[in-house]
mmCIF file of C-alpha atoms in Angstrom:
data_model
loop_
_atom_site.group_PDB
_atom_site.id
_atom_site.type_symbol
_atom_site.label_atom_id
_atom_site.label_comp_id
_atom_site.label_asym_id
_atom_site.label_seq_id
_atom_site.Cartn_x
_atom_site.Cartn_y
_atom_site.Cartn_z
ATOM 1 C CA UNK R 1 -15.314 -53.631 16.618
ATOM 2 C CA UNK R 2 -12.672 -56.258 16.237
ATOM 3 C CA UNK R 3 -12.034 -56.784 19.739
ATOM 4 C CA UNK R 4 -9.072 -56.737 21.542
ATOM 5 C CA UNK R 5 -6.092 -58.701 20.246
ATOM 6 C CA UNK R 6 -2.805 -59.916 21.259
ATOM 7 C CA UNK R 7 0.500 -61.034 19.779
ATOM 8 C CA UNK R 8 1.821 -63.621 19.866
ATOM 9 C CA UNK R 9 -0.702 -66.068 21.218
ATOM 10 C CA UNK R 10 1.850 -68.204 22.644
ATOM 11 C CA UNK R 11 5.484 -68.218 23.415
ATOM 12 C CA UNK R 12 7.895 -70.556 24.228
ATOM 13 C CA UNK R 13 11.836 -68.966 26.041
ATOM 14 C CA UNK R 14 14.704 -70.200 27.862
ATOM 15 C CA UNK R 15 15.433 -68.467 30.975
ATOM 16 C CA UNK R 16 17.482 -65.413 30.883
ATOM 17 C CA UNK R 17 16.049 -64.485 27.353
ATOM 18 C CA UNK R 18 13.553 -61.253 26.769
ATOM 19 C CA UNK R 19 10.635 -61.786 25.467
ATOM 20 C CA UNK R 20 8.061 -58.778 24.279
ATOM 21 C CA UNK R 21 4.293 -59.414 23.743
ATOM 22 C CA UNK R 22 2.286 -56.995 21.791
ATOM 23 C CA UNK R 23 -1.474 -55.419 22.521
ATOM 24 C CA UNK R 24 -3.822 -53.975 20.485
ATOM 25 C CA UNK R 25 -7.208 -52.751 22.062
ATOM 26 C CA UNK R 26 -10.344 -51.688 20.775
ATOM 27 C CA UNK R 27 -9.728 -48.594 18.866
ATOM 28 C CA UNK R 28 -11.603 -46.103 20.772
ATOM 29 C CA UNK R 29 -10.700 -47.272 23.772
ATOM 30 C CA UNK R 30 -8.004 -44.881 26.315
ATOM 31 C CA UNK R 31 -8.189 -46.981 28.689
ATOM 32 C CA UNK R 32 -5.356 -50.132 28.654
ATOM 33 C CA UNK R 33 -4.819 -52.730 31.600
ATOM 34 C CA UNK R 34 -2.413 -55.671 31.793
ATOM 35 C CA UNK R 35 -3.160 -58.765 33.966
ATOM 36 C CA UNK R 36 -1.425 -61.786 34.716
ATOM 37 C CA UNK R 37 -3.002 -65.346 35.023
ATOM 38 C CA UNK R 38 -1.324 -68.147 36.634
ATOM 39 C CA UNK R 39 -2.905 -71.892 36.884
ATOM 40 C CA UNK R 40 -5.649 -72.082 38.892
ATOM 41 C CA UNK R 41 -5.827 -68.546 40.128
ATOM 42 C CA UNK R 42 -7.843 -65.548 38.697
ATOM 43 C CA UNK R 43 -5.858 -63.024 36.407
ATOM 44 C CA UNK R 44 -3.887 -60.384 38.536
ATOM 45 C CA UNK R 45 -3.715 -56.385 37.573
ATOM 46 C CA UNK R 46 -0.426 -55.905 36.736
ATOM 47 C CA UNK R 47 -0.575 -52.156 34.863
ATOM 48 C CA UNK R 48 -2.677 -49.283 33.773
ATOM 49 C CA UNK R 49 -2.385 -46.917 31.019
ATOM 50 C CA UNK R 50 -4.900 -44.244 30.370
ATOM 51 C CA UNK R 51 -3.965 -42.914 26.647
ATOM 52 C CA UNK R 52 0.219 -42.700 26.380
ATOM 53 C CA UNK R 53 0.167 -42.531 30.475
ATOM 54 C CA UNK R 54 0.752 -45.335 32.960
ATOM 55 C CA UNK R 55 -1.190 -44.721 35.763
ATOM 56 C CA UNK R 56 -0.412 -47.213 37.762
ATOM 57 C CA UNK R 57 1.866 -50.110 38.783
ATOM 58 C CA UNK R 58 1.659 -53.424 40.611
ATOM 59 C CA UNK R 59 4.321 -54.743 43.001
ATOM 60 C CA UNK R 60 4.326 -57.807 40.850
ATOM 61 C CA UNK R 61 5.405 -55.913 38.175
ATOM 62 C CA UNK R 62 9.209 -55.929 39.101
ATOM 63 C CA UNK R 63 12.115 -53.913 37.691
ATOM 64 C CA UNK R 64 12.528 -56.728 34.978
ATOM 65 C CA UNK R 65 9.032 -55.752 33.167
ATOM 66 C CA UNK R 66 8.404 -52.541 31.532
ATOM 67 C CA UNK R 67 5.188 -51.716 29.697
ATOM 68 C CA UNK R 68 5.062 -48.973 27.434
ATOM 69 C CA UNK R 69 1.662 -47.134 25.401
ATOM 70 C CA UNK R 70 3.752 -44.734 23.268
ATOM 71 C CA UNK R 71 0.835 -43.634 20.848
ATOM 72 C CA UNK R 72 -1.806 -44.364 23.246
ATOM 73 C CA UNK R 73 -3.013 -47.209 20.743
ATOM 74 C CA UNK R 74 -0.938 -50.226 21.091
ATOM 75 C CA UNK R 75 1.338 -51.119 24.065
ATOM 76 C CA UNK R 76 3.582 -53.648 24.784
ATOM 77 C CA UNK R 77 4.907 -55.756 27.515
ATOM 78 C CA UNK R 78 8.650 -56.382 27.836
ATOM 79 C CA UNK R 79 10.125 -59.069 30.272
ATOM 80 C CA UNK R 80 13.986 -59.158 30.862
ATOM 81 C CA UNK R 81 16.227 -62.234 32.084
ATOM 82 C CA UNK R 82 12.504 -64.178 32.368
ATOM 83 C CA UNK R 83 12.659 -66.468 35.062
ATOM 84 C CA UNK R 84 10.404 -69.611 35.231
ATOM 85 C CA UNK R 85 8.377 -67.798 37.232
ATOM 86 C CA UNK R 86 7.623 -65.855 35.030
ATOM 87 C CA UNK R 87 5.520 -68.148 33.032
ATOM 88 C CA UNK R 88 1.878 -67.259 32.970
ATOM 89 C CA UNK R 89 -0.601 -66.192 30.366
ATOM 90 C CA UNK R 90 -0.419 -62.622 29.985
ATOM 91 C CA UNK R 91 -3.571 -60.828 29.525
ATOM 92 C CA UNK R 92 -4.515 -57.571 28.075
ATOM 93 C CA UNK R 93 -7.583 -55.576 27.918
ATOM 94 C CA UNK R 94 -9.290 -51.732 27.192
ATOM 95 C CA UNK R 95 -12.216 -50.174 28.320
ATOM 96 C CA UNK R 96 -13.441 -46.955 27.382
ATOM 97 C CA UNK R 97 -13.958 -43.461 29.186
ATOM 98 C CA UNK R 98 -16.178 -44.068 31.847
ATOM 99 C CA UNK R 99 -14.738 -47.055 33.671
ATOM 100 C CA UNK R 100 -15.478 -48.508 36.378
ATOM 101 C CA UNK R 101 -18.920 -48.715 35.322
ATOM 102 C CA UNK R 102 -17.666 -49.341 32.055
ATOM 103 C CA UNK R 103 -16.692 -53.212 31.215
ATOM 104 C CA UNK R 104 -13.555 -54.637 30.175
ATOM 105 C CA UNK R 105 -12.945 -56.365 26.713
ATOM 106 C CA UNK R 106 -10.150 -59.226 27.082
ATOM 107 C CA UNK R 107 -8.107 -60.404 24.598
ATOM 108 C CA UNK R 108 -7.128 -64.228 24.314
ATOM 109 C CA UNK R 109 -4.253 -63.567 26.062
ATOM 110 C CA UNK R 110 -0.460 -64.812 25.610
ATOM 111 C CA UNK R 111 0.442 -67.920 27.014
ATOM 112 C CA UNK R 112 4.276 -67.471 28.371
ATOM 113 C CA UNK R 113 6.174 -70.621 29.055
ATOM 114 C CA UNK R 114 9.576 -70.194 30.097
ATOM 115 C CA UNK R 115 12.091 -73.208 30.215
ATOM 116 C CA UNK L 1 -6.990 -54.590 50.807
ATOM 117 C CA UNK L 2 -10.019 -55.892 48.857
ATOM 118 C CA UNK L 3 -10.322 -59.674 48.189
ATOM 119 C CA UNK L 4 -12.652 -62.211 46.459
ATOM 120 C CA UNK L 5 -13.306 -65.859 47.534
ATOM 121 C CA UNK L 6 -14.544 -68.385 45.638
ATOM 122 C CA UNK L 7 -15.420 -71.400 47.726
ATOM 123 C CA UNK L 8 -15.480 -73.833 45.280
ATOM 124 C CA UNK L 9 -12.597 -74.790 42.870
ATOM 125 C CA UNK L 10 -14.484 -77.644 40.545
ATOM 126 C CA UNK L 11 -18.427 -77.855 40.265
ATOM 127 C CA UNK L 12 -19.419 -80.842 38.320
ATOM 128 C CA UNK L 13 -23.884 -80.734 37.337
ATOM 129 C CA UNK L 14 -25.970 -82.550 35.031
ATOM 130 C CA UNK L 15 -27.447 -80.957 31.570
ATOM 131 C CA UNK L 16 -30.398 -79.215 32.951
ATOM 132 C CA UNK L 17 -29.841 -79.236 36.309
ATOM 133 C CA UNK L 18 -29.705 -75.649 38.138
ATOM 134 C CA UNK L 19 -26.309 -73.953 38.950
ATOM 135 C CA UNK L 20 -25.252 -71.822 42.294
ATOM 136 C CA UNK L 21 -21.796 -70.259 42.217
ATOM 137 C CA UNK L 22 -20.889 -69.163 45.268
ATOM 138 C CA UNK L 23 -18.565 -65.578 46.033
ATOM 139 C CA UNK L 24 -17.641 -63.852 48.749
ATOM 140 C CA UNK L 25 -16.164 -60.417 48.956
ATOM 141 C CA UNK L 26 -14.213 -58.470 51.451
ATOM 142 C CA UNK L 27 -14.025 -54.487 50.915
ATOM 143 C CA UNK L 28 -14.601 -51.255 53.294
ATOM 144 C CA UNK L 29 -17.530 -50.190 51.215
ATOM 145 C CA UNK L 30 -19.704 -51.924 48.745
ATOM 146 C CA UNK L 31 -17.833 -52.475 45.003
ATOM 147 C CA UNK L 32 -18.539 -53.102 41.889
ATOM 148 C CA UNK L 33 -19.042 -56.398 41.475
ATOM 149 C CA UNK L 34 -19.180 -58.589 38.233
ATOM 150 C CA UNK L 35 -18.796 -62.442 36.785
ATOM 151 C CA UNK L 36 -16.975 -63.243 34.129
ATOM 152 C CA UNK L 37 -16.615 -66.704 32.259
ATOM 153 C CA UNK L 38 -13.566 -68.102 30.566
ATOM 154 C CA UNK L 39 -13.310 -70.587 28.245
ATOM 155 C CA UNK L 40 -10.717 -72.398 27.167
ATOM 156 C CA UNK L 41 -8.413 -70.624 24.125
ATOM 157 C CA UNK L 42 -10.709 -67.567 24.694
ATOM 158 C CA UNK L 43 -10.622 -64.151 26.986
ATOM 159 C CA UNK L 44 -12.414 -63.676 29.476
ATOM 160 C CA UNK L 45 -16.192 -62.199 28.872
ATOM 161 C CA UNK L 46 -18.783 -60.427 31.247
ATOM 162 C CA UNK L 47 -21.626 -61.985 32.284
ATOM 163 C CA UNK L 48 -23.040 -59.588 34.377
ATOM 164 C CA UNK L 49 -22.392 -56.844 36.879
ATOM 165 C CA UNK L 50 -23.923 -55.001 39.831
ATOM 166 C CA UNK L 51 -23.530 -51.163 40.838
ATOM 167 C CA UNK L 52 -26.187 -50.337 43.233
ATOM 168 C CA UNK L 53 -30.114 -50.764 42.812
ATOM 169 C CA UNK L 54 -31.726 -53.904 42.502
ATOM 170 C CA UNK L 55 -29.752 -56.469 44.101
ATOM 171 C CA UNK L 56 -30.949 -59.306 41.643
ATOM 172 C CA UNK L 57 -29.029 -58.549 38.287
ATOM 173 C CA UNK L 58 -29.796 -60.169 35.360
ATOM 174 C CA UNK L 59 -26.724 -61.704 32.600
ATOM 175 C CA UNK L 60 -26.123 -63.110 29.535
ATOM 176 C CA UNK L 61 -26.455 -66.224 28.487
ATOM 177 C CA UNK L 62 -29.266 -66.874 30.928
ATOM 178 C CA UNK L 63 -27.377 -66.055 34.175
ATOM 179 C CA UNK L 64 -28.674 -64.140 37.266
ATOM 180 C CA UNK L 65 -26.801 -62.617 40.620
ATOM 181 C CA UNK L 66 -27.948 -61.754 43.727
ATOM 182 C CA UNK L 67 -26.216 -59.382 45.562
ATOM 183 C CA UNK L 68 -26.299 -59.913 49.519
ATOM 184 C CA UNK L 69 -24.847 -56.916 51.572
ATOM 185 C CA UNK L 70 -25.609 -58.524 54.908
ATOM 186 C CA UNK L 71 -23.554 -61.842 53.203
ATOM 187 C CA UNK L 72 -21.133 -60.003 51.306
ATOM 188 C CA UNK L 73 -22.290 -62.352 48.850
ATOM 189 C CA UNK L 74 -22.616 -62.138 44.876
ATOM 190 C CA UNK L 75 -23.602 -65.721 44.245
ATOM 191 C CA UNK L 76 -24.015 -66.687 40.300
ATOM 192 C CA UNK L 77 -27.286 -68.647 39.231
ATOM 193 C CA UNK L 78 -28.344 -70.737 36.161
ATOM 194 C CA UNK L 79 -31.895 -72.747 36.230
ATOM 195 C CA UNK L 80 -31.234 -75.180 33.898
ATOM 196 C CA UNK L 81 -27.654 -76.120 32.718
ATOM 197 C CA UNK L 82 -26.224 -76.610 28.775
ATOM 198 C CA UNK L 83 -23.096 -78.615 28.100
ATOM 199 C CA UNK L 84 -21.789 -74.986 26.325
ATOM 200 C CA UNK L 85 -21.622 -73.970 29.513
ATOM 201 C CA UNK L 86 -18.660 -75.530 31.246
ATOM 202 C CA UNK L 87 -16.433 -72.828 31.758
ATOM 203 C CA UNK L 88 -14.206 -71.259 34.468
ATOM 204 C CA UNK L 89 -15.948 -68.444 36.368
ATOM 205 C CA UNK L 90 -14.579 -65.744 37.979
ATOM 206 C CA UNK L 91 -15.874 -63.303 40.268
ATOM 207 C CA UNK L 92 -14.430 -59.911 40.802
ATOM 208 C CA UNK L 93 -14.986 -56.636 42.273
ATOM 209 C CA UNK L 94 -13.569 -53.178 41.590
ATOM 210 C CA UNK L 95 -13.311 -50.184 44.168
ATOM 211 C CA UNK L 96 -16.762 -48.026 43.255
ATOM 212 C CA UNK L 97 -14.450 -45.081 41.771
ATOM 213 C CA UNK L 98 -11.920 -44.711 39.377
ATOM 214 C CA UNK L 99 -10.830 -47.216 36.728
ATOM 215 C CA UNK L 100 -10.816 -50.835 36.419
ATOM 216 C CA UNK L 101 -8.633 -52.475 38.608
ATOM 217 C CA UNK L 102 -10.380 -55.625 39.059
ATOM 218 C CA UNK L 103 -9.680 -57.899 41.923
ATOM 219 C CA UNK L 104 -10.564 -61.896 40.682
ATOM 220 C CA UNK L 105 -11.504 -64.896 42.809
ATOM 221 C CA UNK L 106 -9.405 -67.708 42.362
ATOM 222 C CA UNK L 107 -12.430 -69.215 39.820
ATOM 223 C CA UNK L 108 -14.873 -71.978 39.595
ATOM 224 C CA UNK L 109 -14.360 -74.605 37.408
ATOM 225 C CA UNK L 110 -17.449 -76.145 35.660
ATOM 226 C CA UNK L 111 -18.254 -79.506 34.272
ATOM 227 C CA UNK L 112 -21.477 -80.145 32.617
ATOM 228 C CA UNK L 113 -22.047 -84.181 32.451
ATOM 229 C CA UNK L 114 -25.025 -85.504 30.230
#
């Protein structure tokens, strides 16, 4: 079990550029959520995949991000024409078969800051 | 629509002192409800988590919860307090079906003075 990791663990963008952020959960895990953390407040659910599928979608997740799970092992986040708002640290994390009761591993996240 | 409150933003106790974390939760039926601790540089790990039976739930690390329906309460506990324990800590619930979409309190920041 090498946990759940992320790439990269920290990125740095002017506004208007795209920026893509990579996720690798725990290998037997189907079950793939992004989050969003912004200082001082608790991370936010942003997306859901179960295997290749996205499940489900927040409203903060606007037309400019697009998350994708093509193999149902990795998946990655793309943001378009970031805004400052944008910047956050972006958190991913798996969970087997079985959730809710099952927990959620986190990775370290990826620490957006857009200029 | 589900929601978490964390009364407290900042917490500072001595080294051995004890530790009460206070949460509130607002949801139509009783969730799942869990803590979690971040650290700085690192993800965010469970401490413990409640589903139904006995309302005091035991954690890692030394931690306790006590779930309160009549409160809507899932306060966090700690008798006696290390310095390795100054952390943010979040409580969060998820809806008691389907997957994890977990709904986080705003967090508790810890300090742990000598």
């Amino acid at each position: 079990d090498t946990g759940v990791s992320q790439d990269p663990r920290h990125k740095i963008t002017k506004r208007g550029q795209n920026v893509t952020f990579r996720c690798d959960p725990i290998s037997e895990h189907n079950r793939l959520y992004w989050y969003r953390q912004t200082l001082g407040q608790g991370p936010e659910f942003l997306t859901y995949f179960q295997n290749e599928a996205q499940l489900e979608k927040s409203r903060l997740l606007s037309d400019r991000f697009s998350a994708e799970r093509p193999k149902g092992s990795f998946s990655t986040l793309e943001i378009q024409r970031t805004e400052q708002g944008d910047s956050a640290m972006y958190l991913c994390a798996s969970s087997p078969e079985g959730a809710p009761r099952e927990k959620l591993f986190f990775g370290s996240g990826t620490q957006l800051s857009v200029l | 629509a589900q929601s978490v409150t964390q009364p407290d933003i900042h917490i500072t106790v001595s080294e051995g002192a004890s530790l009460e974390l206070r949460c509130n939760y607002s949801y139509g039926a009783t969730p799942y409800l869990f803590w979690y601790v971040q650290s700085p540089g690192q993800g965010l790990q469970l401490l413990l988590k409640y589903f139904s039976g006995d309302t005091l739930v035991q954690g890692i690390k030394g931690f306790e919860a006590e779930f309160k329906r009549s409160q809507s309460s899932f306060n966090l506990r700690k008798p006696s307090v290390h310095w390795s324990d100054a952390a943010e800590y979040f409580c969060a619930v998820v809806p008691s079906g389907g997957y994890q979409k977990v709904t986080f309190g705003t967090g508790t920041k810890l300090q742990v003075i000598p």
